Short mmCIF file of C-alpha atoms (C1' of nucleotides) in Angstrom, two decimals:
data_model
loop_
_atom_site.label_atom_id
_atom_site.label_comp_id
_atom_site.label_asym_id
_atom_site.label_seq_id
_atom_site.Cartn_x
_atom_site.Cartn_y
_atom_site.Cartn_z
CA MET A 1 -59.13 -39.19 -13.90
CA GLY A 2 -61.78 -40.16 -16.44
CA LEU A 3 -61.52 -42.04 -19.63
CA ARG A 4 -61.89 -38.64 -21.62
CA GLU A 5 -58.87 -37.02 -19.84
CA ARG A 6 -56.72 -40.20 -20.14
CA LYS A 7 -57.37 -40.11 -23.92
CA LYS A 8 -56.73 -36.53 -24.38
CA LEU A 9 -53.40 -36.90 -22.71
CA ALA A 10 -52.75 -39.96 -24.74
CA ALA A 11 -53.47 -38.00 -27.86
CA TRP A 12 -51.47 -35.17 -26.80
CA ARG A 13 -48.43 -37.14 -26.32
CA THR A 14 -49.02 -39.09 -29.50
CA ILE A 15 -49.12 -36.05 -31.41
CA ARG A 16 -46.23 -34.43 -29.79
CA SER A 17 -43.74 -37.51 -30.00
CA THR A 18 -44.95 -37.98 -33.60
CA ALA A 19 -44.04 -34.24 -34.26
CA LEU A 20 -40.63 -34.28 -32.63
CA ARG A 21 -39.69 -37.64 -34.36
CA LEU A 22 -40.73 -36.22 -38.00
CA ILE A 23 -39.21 -32.72 -37.23
CA ASN A 24 -35.97 -34.44 -36.04
CA GLU A 25 -35.69 -36.65 -39.08
CA ARG A 26 -36.60 -33.89 -41.53
CA GLY A 27 -36.12 -30.43 -40.09
CA PHE A 28 -38.83 -28.13 -38.89
CA ASP A 29 -39.54 -26.47 -42.29
CA ALA A 30 -39.91 -29.74 -44.18
CA VAL A 31 -42.69 -31.17 -41.94
CA SER A 32 -46.04 -29.71 -42.39
CA VAL A 33 -48.90 -29.73 -39.86
CA GLU A 34 -50.72 -32.27 -42.46
CA ASP A 35 -47.76 -34.57 -42.22
CA ILE A 36 -47.52 -34.47 -38.59
CA ALA A 37 -51.42 -35.04 -38.17
CA ALA A 38 -51.57 -37.69 -40.78
CA GLU A 39 -48.70 -39.57 -39.12
CA ALA A 40 -50.30 -39.16 -35.79
CA GLY A 41 -53.65 -40.63 -37.19
CA VAL A 42 -55.46 -37.58 -36.42
CA SER A 43 -56.91 -34.55 -38.48
CA ARG A 44 -55.25 -31.18 -39.01
CA THR A 45 -58.12 -29.43 -37.04
CA THR A 46 -57.56 -31.77 -34.12
CA PHE A 47 -53.61 -30.78 -34.17
CA PHE A 48 -54.72 -27.44 -33.94
CA SER A 49 -57.17 -27.90 -31.00
CA TYR A 50 -54.18 -29.30 -29.17
CA PHE A 51 -51.45 -26.93 -30.10
CA ALA A 52 -51.84 -23.25 -30.80
CA SER A 53 -49.38 -23.34 -33.68
CA LYS A 54 -46.75 -25.49 -35.30
CA GLU A 55 -44.08 -24.04 -33.13
CA ALA A 56 -46.21 -24.92 -29.95
CA VAL A 57 -45.80 -28.53 -30.72
CA VAL A 58 -42.04 -28.08 -30.23
CA PHE A 59 -42.12 -25.89 -27.07
CA ASP A 60 -45.28 -26.69 -25.14
CA LEU A 61 -44.87 -28.42 -21.68
CA ASP A 62 -46.24 -31.82 -21.12
CA PRO A 63 -48.98 -31.44 -18.30
CA ASP A 64 -46.89 -33.48 -15.88
CA GLU A 65 -43.98 -30.98 -16.41
CA VAL A 66 -46.17 -27.99 -15.85
CA ARG A 67 -47.28 -29.65 -12.69
CA GLN A 68 -43.72 -30.32 -11.42
CA TRP A 69 -43.04 -26.72 -12.36
CA ARG A 70 -45.67 -25.39 -10.25
CA ASP A 71 -44.64 -27.53 -7.47
CA ALA A 72 -41.18 -26.08 -7.73
CA LEU A 73 -42.81 -22.55 -7.66
CA GLU A 74 -44.72 -23.33 -4.50
CA ASN A 75 -41.99 -25.19 -2.52
CA CYS A 76 -39.47 -22.52 -3.02
CA ARG A 77 -37.30 -21.57 -0.05
CA THR A 78 -37.89 -18.32 1.00
CA ASP A 79 -35.08 -17.49 3.22
CA THR A 80 -32.50 -16.99 0.38
CA PRO A 81 -31.97 -13.76 -1.59
CA VAL A 82 -34.34 -13.46 -4.43
CA TRP A 83 -31.70 -13.65 -7.12
CA GLU A 84 -30.53 -16.86 -5.73
CA ALA A 85 -33.87 -18.29 -5.57
CA LEU A 86 -34.52 -17.32 -9.07
CA THR A 87 -31.27 -19.13 -10.20
CA ASP A 88 -32.44 -22.29 -8.36
CA LEU A 89 -35.83 -22.22 -9.96
CA ALA A 90 -33.86 -21.55 -13.29
CA LEU A 91 -31.93 -24.61 -12.59
CA ASN A 92 -34.77 -26.70 -11.65
CA LEU A 93 -36.74 -25.68 -14.73
CA ALA A 94 -33.52 -26.72 -16.82
CA ARG A 95 -33.32 -30.02 -15.28
CA LEU A 96 -36.99 -30.61 -15.88
CA LEU A 97 -36.42 -29.89 -19.52
CA ALA A 98 -33.42 -32.04 -19.89
CA ASP A 99 -35.23 -34.62 -22.14
CA ARG A 100 -36.17 -32.38 -24.78
CA LEU A 101 -33.57 -29.42 -24.56
CA PRO A 102 -30.80 -30.80 -26.63
CA LEU A 103 -33.30 -31.57 -29.51
CA GLN A 104 -34.98 -28.21 -29.31
CA LYS A 105 -31.61 -26.47 -29.38
CA ARG A 106 -30.36 -28.56 -32.38
CA LEU A 107 -33.88 -27.52 -33.98
CA LEU A 108 -33.06 -23.87 -33.30
CA GLU A 109 -29.69 -23.90 -34.80
CA GLN A 110 -30.99 -25.29 -38.15
CA SER A 111 -34.09 -23.48 -38.70
CA PRO A 112 -34.03 -19.72 -37.94
CA GLY A 113 -37.86 -19.44 -38.26
CA LEU A 114 -38.15 -21.18 -35.04
CA CYS A 115 -35.81 -18.73 -33.17
CA ARG A 116 -38.44 -15.95 -33.04
CA SER A 117 -41.00 -18.49 -31.17
CA ALA A 118 -38.54 -19.59 -29.00
CA ARG A 119 -38.98 -16.32 -27.12
CA GLY A 120 -42.30 -16.75 -26.91
CA ALA A 121 -41.82 -20.06 -25.53
CA CYS A 122 -40.25 -18.53 -22.17
CA ASP A 123 -43.31 -16.19 -22.07
CA GLY A 124 -45.42 -19.00 -20.99
CA PHE A 125 -43.74 -19.05 -17.56
CA GLU A 126 -43.72 -15.29 -17.20
CA PRO A 127 -47.15 -14.79 -15.66
CA GLU A 128 -46.68 -17.30 -12.79
CA LEU A 129 -43.03 -16.21 -12.43
CA ARG A 130 -44.11 -12.62 -12.10
CA GLU A 131 -46.52 -13.24 -9.79
CA TRP A 132 -44.34 -15.22 -7.59
CA LEU A 133 -41.94 -12.35 -7.82
CA GLY A 134 -44.32 -10.01 -6.72
CA ARG A 135 -45.04 -11.99 -3.76
CA ARG A 136 -41.40 -12.31 -2.91
CA CYS A 137 -40.68 -8.39 -3.32
CA PRO A 138 -43.68 -6.93 -1.86
CA ASP A 139 -42.05 -3.43 -2.02
CA ALA A 140 -40.86 -3.35 -5.55
CA ASP A 141 -42.79 -1.67 -8.09
CA ASP A 142 -43.94 -2.93 -11.48
CA VAL A 143 -41.07 -1.85 -13.64
CA ARG A 144 -38.62 -3.31 -11.24
CA ILE A 145 -40.24 -6.78 -11.23
CA SER A 146 -40.31 -6.66 -15.04
CA LEU A 147 -36.63 -5.77 -15.05
CA ILE A 148 -35.53 -8.39 -12.80
CA LEU A 149 -37.65 -10.92 -14.86
CA ASN A 150 -36.55 -9.85 -18.21
CA THR A 151 -32.96 -9.74 -16.90
CA ALA A 152 -33.19 -13.28 -15.73
CA MET A 153 -34.69 -14.25 -19.15
CA ALA A 154 -32.01 -12.73 -21.17
CA ALA A 155 -29.12 -14.55 -18.84
CA ILE A 156 -31.12 -17.92 -19.36
CA THR A 157 -31.49 -17.06 -23.24
CA THR A 158 -27.84 -16.39 -23.38
CA ALA A 159 -26.93 -19.42 -21.64
CA VAL A 160 -28.95 -21.41 -24.32
CA ASP A 161 -27.58 -19.45 -27.26
CA ALA A 162 -24.17 -20.15 -25.95
CA TRP A 163 -24.53 -24.12 -25.18
CA ASP A 164 -23.71 -26.52 -27.74
CA PRO A 165 -26.28 -29.15 -27.48
CA ASP A 166 -23.50 -32.07 -28.07
CA GLN A 167 -22.02 -31.23 -24.70
CA PRO A 168 -23.03 -32.92 -21.58
CA TYR A 169 -25.98 -31.51 -20.02
CA GLU A 170 -24.20 -30.56 -16.99
CA ARG A 171 -22.30 -28.07 -19.23
CA PHE A 172 -25.68 -26.21 -19.83
CA LEU A 173 -26.46 -26.13 -16.17
CA GLU A 174 -23.15 -24.44 -15.45
CA LEU A 175 -23.93 -21.94 -18.32
CA VAL A 176 -27.08 -21.09 -16.79
CA SER A 177 -25.62 -20.69 -13.47
CA ASP A 178 -22.76 -18.34 -14.71
CA CYS A 179 -24.82 -16.23 -16.75
CA LEU A 180 -27.37 -15.58 -13.91
CA ARG A 181 -24.51 -14.89 -11.69
CA TRP A 182 -22.96 -12.54 -13.88
CA ALA A 183 -26.12 -10.73 -14.95
CA GLY A 184 -27.00 -10.55 -11.14
CA ALA A 185 -23.60 -8.93 -10.48
CA GLY A 186 -24.40 -6.47 -13.05
CA PRO A 187 -22.64 -6.06 -16.28
CA ALA A 188 -21.71 -2.33 -15.52
CA ARG A 189 -19.22 -3.53 -12.60
CA ALA A 190 -17.64 -6.26 -14.50
CA THR A 191 -16.58 -4.30 -17.42
CA SER A 192 -14.02 -1.42 -17.73
CA MET B 1 -27.57 9.27 -56.13
CA GLY B 2 -29.12 8.04 -59.65
CA LEU B 3 -32.74 8.20 -60.51
CA ARG B 4 -33.13 4.56 -59.83
CA GLU B 5 -32.00 4.96 -56.15
CA ARG B 6 -34.04 7.99 -55.82
CA LYS B 7 -37.14 6.03 -56.97
CA LYS B 8 -36.53 2.91 -54.78
CA LEU B 9 -36.21 5.10 -51.67
CA ALA B 10 -39.38 7.23 -52.74
CA ALA B 11 -41.30 3.78 -53.29
CA TRP B 12 -39.99 2.58 -49.97
CA ARG B 13 -41.31 5.55 -48.13
CA THR B 14 -44.53 5.62 -49.99
CA ILE B 15 -45.36 2.04 -49.18
CA ARG B 16 -44.10 2.54 -45.37
CA SER B 17 -46.20 5.48 -44.94
CA THR B 18 -49.28 4.14 -46.69
CA ALA B 19 -48.95 1.00 -44.47
CA LEU B 20 -48.62 3.02 -41.00
CA ARG B 21 -51.46 5.20 -42.09
CA LEU B 22 -53.85 2.22 -42.80
CA ILE B 23 -52.51 0.23 -39.71
CA ASN B 24 -53.03 3.23 -37.56
CA GLU B 25 -56.63 3.67 -38.80
CA ARG B 26 -57.62 -0.05 -38.71
CA GLY B 27 -55.44 -1.83 -36.61
CA PHE B 28 -52.60 -4.26 -37.68
CA ASP B 29 -54.72 -7.26 -38.02
CA ALA B 30 -57.30 -5.65 -40.06
CA VAL B 31 -54.88 -4.46 -42.87
CA SER B 32 -53.95 -6.87 -45.47
CA VAL B 33 -50.72 -6.83 -47.42
CA GLU B 34 -53.00 -6.56 -50.39
CA ASP B 35 -54.56 -3.37 -48.91
CA ILE B 36 -51.29 -1.68 -48.28
CA ALA B 37 -49.96 -2.62 -51.54
CA ALA B 38 -53.07 -1.47 -53.56
CA GLU B 39 -53.16 1.78 -51.71
CA ALA B 40 -49.67 2.46 -52.18
CA GLY B 41 -50.12 1.78 -55.95
CA VAL B 42 -47.88 -1.17 -56.02
CA SER B 43 -48.23 -4.69 -56.50
CA ARG B 44 -48.08 -7.45 -53.58
CA THR B 45 -44.96 -8.72 -55.08
CA THR B 46 -43.21 -5.45 -55.03
CA PHE B 47 -44.27 -4.86 -51.27
CA PHE B 48 -42.24 -8.14 -50.46
CA SER B 49 -39.48 -7.02 -52.26
CA TYR B 50 -39.32 -4.11 -50.22
CA PHE B 51 -40.20 -5.74 -46.96
CA ALA B 52 -39.40 -9.15 -45.85
CA SER B 53 -42.56 -9.35 -43.78
CA LYS B 54 -45.73 -7.56 -43.04
CA GLU B 55 -44.30 -6.93 -39.44
CA ALA B 56 -41.29 -5.31 -41.15
CA VAL B 57 -43.10 -2.65 -42.61
CA VAL B 58 -43.77 -1.33 -38.97
CA PHE B 59 -40.41 -1.92 -37.57
CA ASP B 60 -37.76 -1.50 -40.52
CA LEU B 61 -35.55 1.63 -40.27
CA ASP B 62 -35.41 4.34 -43.03
CA PRO B 63 -32.15 4.42 -44.54
CA ASP B 64 -31.51 7.79 -43.31
CA GLU B 65 -31.94 6.47 -39.84
CA VAL B 66 -29.69 3.52 -40.41
CA ARG B 67 -27.06 6.02 -41.55
CA GLN B 68 -27.60 8.15 -38.56
CA TRP B 69 -27.36 4.92 -36.33
CA ARG B 70 -24.00 3.93 -37.71
CA ASP B 71 -22.65 7.27 -37.39
CA ALA B 72 -23.60 7.10 -33.81
CA LEU B 73 -21.89 3.80 -33.42
CA GLU B 74 -18.68 5.12 -35.02
CA ASN B 75 -18.53 8.40 -33.15
CA CYS B 76 -19.07 6.99 -29.80
CA ARG B 77 -16.62 8.05 -27.25
CA THR B 78 -14.09 5.50 -25.89
CA ASP B 79 -13.10 7.04 -22.75
CA THR B 80 -16.26 6.08 -20.59
CA PRO B 81 -17.12 2.78 -19.05
CA VAL B 82 -18.61 0.25 -21.47
CA TRP B 83 -22.10 0.31 -19.86
CA GLU B 84 -22.27 4.14 -19.85
CA ALA B 85 -21.35 4.22 -23.61
CA LEU B 86 -23.99 1.63 -24.26
CA THR B 87 -26.48 3.85 -22.25
CA ASP B 88 -25.72 6.54 -24.54
CA LEU B 89 -26.07 4.45 -27.84
CA ALA B 90 -29.62 3.44 -26.29
CA LEU B 91 -30.62 6.88 -25.69
CA ASN B 92 -29.45 7.96 -28.95
CA LEU B 93 -31.34 5.54 -30.80
CA ALA B 94 -34.48 6.17 -28.71
CA ARG B 95 -34.24 9.70 -29.92
CA LEU B 96 -33.66 8.60 -33.45
CA LEU B 97 -37.15 6.84 -33.17
CA ALA B 98 -38.79 9.42 -31.32
CA ASP B 99 -41.15 10.04 -34.53
CA ARG B 100 -42.57 6.32 -34.97
CA LEU B 101 -42.00 4.69 -31.47
CA PRO B 102 -45.19 6.16 -30.09
CA LEU B 103 -47.19 4.65 -32.97
CA GLN B 104 -45.48 1.61 -32.68
CA LYS B 105 -46.03 1.04 -29.12
CA ARG B 106 -49.78 1.59 -29.52
CA LEU B 107 -49.74 -1.00 -32.28
CA LEU B 108 -48.06 -3.52 -29.98
CA GLU B 109 -50.59 -2.81 -27.20
CA GLN B 110 -53.42 -3.54 -29.48
CA SER B 111 -52.46 -6.53 -31.48
CA PRO B 112 -50.45 -9.08 -29.63
CA GLY B 113 -49.42 -10.66 -32.80
CA LEU B 114 -47.03 -7.87 -33.19
CA CYS B 115 -45.37 -8.44 -29.95
CA ARG B 116 -43.46 -11.57 -31.18
CA SER B 117 -41.96 -9.77 -34.04
CA ALA B 118 -41.08 -6.67 -31.99
CA ARG B 119 -38.23 -8.97 -30.35
CA GLY B 120 -36.98 -9.59 -33.70
CA ALA B 121 -36.76 -5.85 -34.60
CA CYS B 122 -34.30 -5.43 -31.99
CA ASP B 123 -32.22 -8.15 -33.43
CA GLY B 124 -31.67 -6.05 -36.20
CA PHE B 125 -29.26 -4.09 -34.37
CA GLU B 126 -27.68 -7.07 -32.67
CA PRO B 127 -24.78 -7.82 -35.15
CA GLU B 128 -23.31 -4.29 -35.40
CA LEU B 129 -23.86 -3.78 -31.72
CA ARG B 130 -21.98 -7.10 -31.01
CA GLU B 131 -19.20 -6.06 -33.13
CA TRP B 132 -18.99 -2.57 -31.49
CA LEU B 133 -18.67 -4.62 -28.07
CA GLY B 134 -16.18 -7.03 -29.03
CA ARG B 135 -14.02 -4.16 -30.34
CA ARG B 136 -14.72 -2.26 -26.91
CA CYS B 137 -14.06 -5.31 -24.86
CA PRO B 138 -11.11 -7.27 -26.69
CA ASP B 139 -10.56 -9.46 -23.51
CA ALA B 140 -14.10 -10.73 -22.90
CA ASP B 141 -15.23 -13.98 -24.27
CA ASP B 142 -18.37 -14.50 -26.55
CA VAL B 143 -20.54 -15.53 -23.65
CA ARG B 144 -20.07 -12.60 -21.80
CA ILE B 145 -20.17 -10.38 -24.71
CA SER B 146 -23.85 -12.03 -25.38
CA LEU B 147 -24.58 -11.75 -21.84
CA ILE B 148 -23.96 -7.84 -21.83
CA LEU B 149 -25.83 -7.49 -25.03
CA ASN B 150 -29.01 -9.38 -24.13
CA THR B 151 -29.05 -7.92 -20.61
CA ALA B 152 -29.17 -4.26 -22.25
CA MET B 153 -31.60 -5.33 -24.71
CA ALA B 154 -33.88 -6.80 -21.63
CA ALA B 155 -33.40 -3.33 -20.13
CA ILE B 156 -34.64 -1.37 -23.15
CA THR B 157 -37.43 -3.88 -23.76
CA THR B 158 -38.56 -3.32 -20.09
CA ALA B 159 -38.54 0.32 -20.72
CA VAL B 160 -40.80 0.04 -23.79
CA ASP B 161 -43.14 -2.16 -22.00
CA ALA B 162 -43.34 0.08 -18.93
CA TRP B 163 -43.83 3.10 -21.07
CA ASP B 164 -47.34 4.62 -21.78
CA PRO B 165 -47.13 6.11 -25.15
CA ASP B 166 -49.39 8.97 -24.44
CA GLN B 167 -46.92 10.12 -21.82
CA PRO B 168 -44.32 12.62 -23.17
CA TYR B 169 -41.32 11.07 -24.93
CA GLU B 170 -38.90 12.52 -22.26
CA ARG B 171 -40.62 9.98 -19.83
CA PHE B 172 -39.60 7.13 -22.21
CA LEU B 173 -35.91 8.38 -22.23
CA GLU B 174 -35.93 8.31 -18.49
CA LEU B 175 -37.15 4.79 -18.16
CA VAL B 176 -34.79 3.63 -20.58
CA SER B 177 -32.03 5.40 -18.66
CA ASP B 178 -33.34 4.03 -15.44
CA CYS B 179 -33.60 0.37 -16.69
CA LEU B 180 -30.16 0.39 -17.93
CA ARG B 181 -28.87 1.90 -14.83
CA TRP B 182 -30.49 -0.77 -12.51
CA ALA B 183 -29.71 -3.63 -14.96
CA GLY B 184 -26.18 -2.52 -15.01
CA ALA B 185 -25.84 -2.19 -11.31
CA GLY B 186 -27.20 -5.87 -10.94
CA PRO B 187 -30.45 -7.15 -9.88
CA ALA B 188 -28.93 -9.53 -7.11
CA ARG B 189 -27.82 -6.24 -5.34
CA ALA B 190 -31.02 -4.36 -5.30
CA THR B 191 -33.05 -7.07 -3.72
CA SER B 192 -33.27 -8.67 -0.53
"C1'" DG C 1 -79.45 -49.21 -18.97
"C1'" DT C 2 -80.44 -45.78 -21.25
"C1'" DA C 3 -81.36 -41.11 -22.92
"C1'" DA C 4 -79.96 -36.35 -23.03
"C1'" DG C 5 -76.43 -33.62 -23.73
"C1'" DA C 6 -71.64 -32.07 -23.21
"C1'" DA C 7 -67.02 -32.74 -24.88
"C1'" DC C 8 -64.49 -34.07 -28.95
"C1'" DT C 9 -63.18 -35.11 -33.74
"C1'" DT C 10 -63.41 -34.48 -38.53
"C1'" DG C 11 -63.84 -32.84 -43.54
"C1'" DT C 12 -64.47 -28.63 -45.98
"C1'" DA C 13 -63.81 -24.29 -47.44
"C1'" DC C 14 -61.83 -20.03 -46.43
"C1'" DT C 15 -58.41 -15.97 -45.60
"C1'" DC C 16 -53.95 -14.56 -45.58
"C1'" DG C 17 -48.78 -14.41 -45.67
"C1'" DG C 18 -45.04 -15.63 -48.25
"C1'" DT C 19 -42.36 -17.68 -52.37
"C1'" DC C 20 -41.56 -18.63 -57.35
"C1'" DC C 21 -41.51 -17.45 -61.78
"C1'" DA C 22 -41.87 -15.93 -66.67
"C1'" DG C 23 -42.67 -11.79 -69.16
"C1'" DG C 24 -43.03 -6.98 -69.56
"C1'" DT C 25 -40.97 -2.24 -68.47
"C1'" DT C 26 -37.71 1.04 -66.94
"C1'" DT C 27 -33.10 2.73 -66.40
"C1'" DG C 28 -28.17 3.53 -67.01
"C1'" DG C 29 -23.76 3.07 -69.57
"C1'" DG C 30 -21.34 2.68 -73.42
"C1'" DC D 1 -29.47 4.71 -79.44
"C1'" DC D 2 -29.21 0.24 -77.93
"C1'" DC D 3 -28.23 -3.33 -74.79
"C1'" DA D 4 -28.04 -5.54 -70.30
"C1'" DA D 5 -29.37 -5.02 -65.87
"C1'" DA D 6 -32.46 -4.01 -62.59
"C1'" DC D 7 -37.15 -3.54 -61.74
"C1'" DC D 8 -42.28 -4.30 -61.54
"C1'" DT D 9 -46.12 -7.31 -62.13
"C1'" DG D 10 -49.83 -10.93 -62.35
"C1'" DG D 11 -50.62 -15.21 -61.54
"C1'" DA D 12 -49.97 -19.86 -59.74
"C1'" DC D 13 -48.55 -21.95 -55.71
"C1'" DC D 14 -47.76 -23.64 -50.74
"C1'" DG D 15 -48.69 -23.98 -45.97
"C1'" DA D 16 -50.45 -21.89 -41.51
"C1'" DG D 17 -54.51 -20.70 -39.04
"C1'" DT D 18 -59.71 -20.24 -38.47
"C1'" DA D 19 -64.92 -21.09 -38.82
"C1'" DC D 20 -68.21 -24.26 -39.01
"C1'" DA D 21 -71.62 -27.87 -39.62
"C1'" DA D 22 -72.02 -32.60 -38.97
"C1'" DG D 23 -70.67 -36.89 -37.12
"C1'" DT D 24 -68.92 -39.59 -33.05
"C1'" DT D 25 -67.76 -40.64 -28.19
"C1'" DC D 26 -68.01 -40.14 -23.35
"C1'" DT D 27 -70.46 -38.33 -19.11
"C1'" DT D 28 -74.10 -38.26 -16.11
"C1'" DA D 29 -78.49 -38.11 -14.13
"C1'" DC D 30 -82.57 -40.70 -14.07
#
DNA sequence: GTAAGAACTTGTACTCGGTCCAGGTTTGGG
DNA sequence: CCCAAACCTGGACCGAGTACAAGTTCTTAC
């Protein structure tokens, strides 16, 4: 890894941690991109060369995390039913994000403007997950694949919504697991 | 209905139809709020007093449609299983939106910026639907209610995504119906 | 070691969405 | 007919995001 790459990663992390600190202190809407850039010792333009939007600085994954996530996708067991494997992946991901998710959830609660883009944050995982699913269920058509994906996303979203970030993280993992189990079993059966 | 209200509704409809015409001609990103306001013979400020955002002018419901939707919610049969009733509601809503949905879908395809807010458009129905669901399943806890709601939304979203707006609208209704049936039955069972 | 060139940063200027407000106009009720 | 409330308007303002030209720093090939 050359000097250039190392510097880039360092800059990325500086900007991100600075941003999270400021936003944590003052709230998302009360911090401008200028504030973040200035405090991180970088220009506004540079900020936008690292993050596609102000929201992205809250939701983007660290390159390390991306690598771990890809590994999890690769080394996923193939002998279990799809929905179980999907649940494992989700729990895996949840553990991967344990550091930042409580903060993110707190931010979501206090500034509704972020909620919209939170949806978009999940979309980052979508293409790879879809490809994985396609490999995993070669006989399913596109609509079914999308449906499985979107249902799983909905379950995870529900877990995030329902979770109180002051509760221990274990509680969140339970929620993810529960929601996926319920969704997997089908809402039509569970209700009168 | 007084003159004031009638004028307001007329203005709402003028702005909306003007906006849809322009956006349809030039694309969402190539039309500014100024353009819309000017063409509708109204000021920019007034535009924002009618619509909360530029996206809203594409997705907001006509007051008439809102009334019809509320009616559908009220007069919903209570003797069928919840998921079936929910499916009926969705199909009802889909028929209600038959006029504009093809256009909306075409816009979604061509300008990805709209996709984000499309999610938010569904959120408009959420509070009332949630209340309806709560009345319908008094013994379910909040998380379960959310899960049912979000799963249904995911199914509908999937149907919208999968639908080609050049296909007849009947095809879309089928997709909605199919997606809700599959999601209701549970993705865990349908897959290996 | 150095020179050419790619990659990165920066300031500036611009567009556009969205908010705020003060003042003018219209409408409805009494 | 008149007053108060509701409505519309222009203008000023803020912040996100983009474009670009000029400057700086790293890489690489010689």
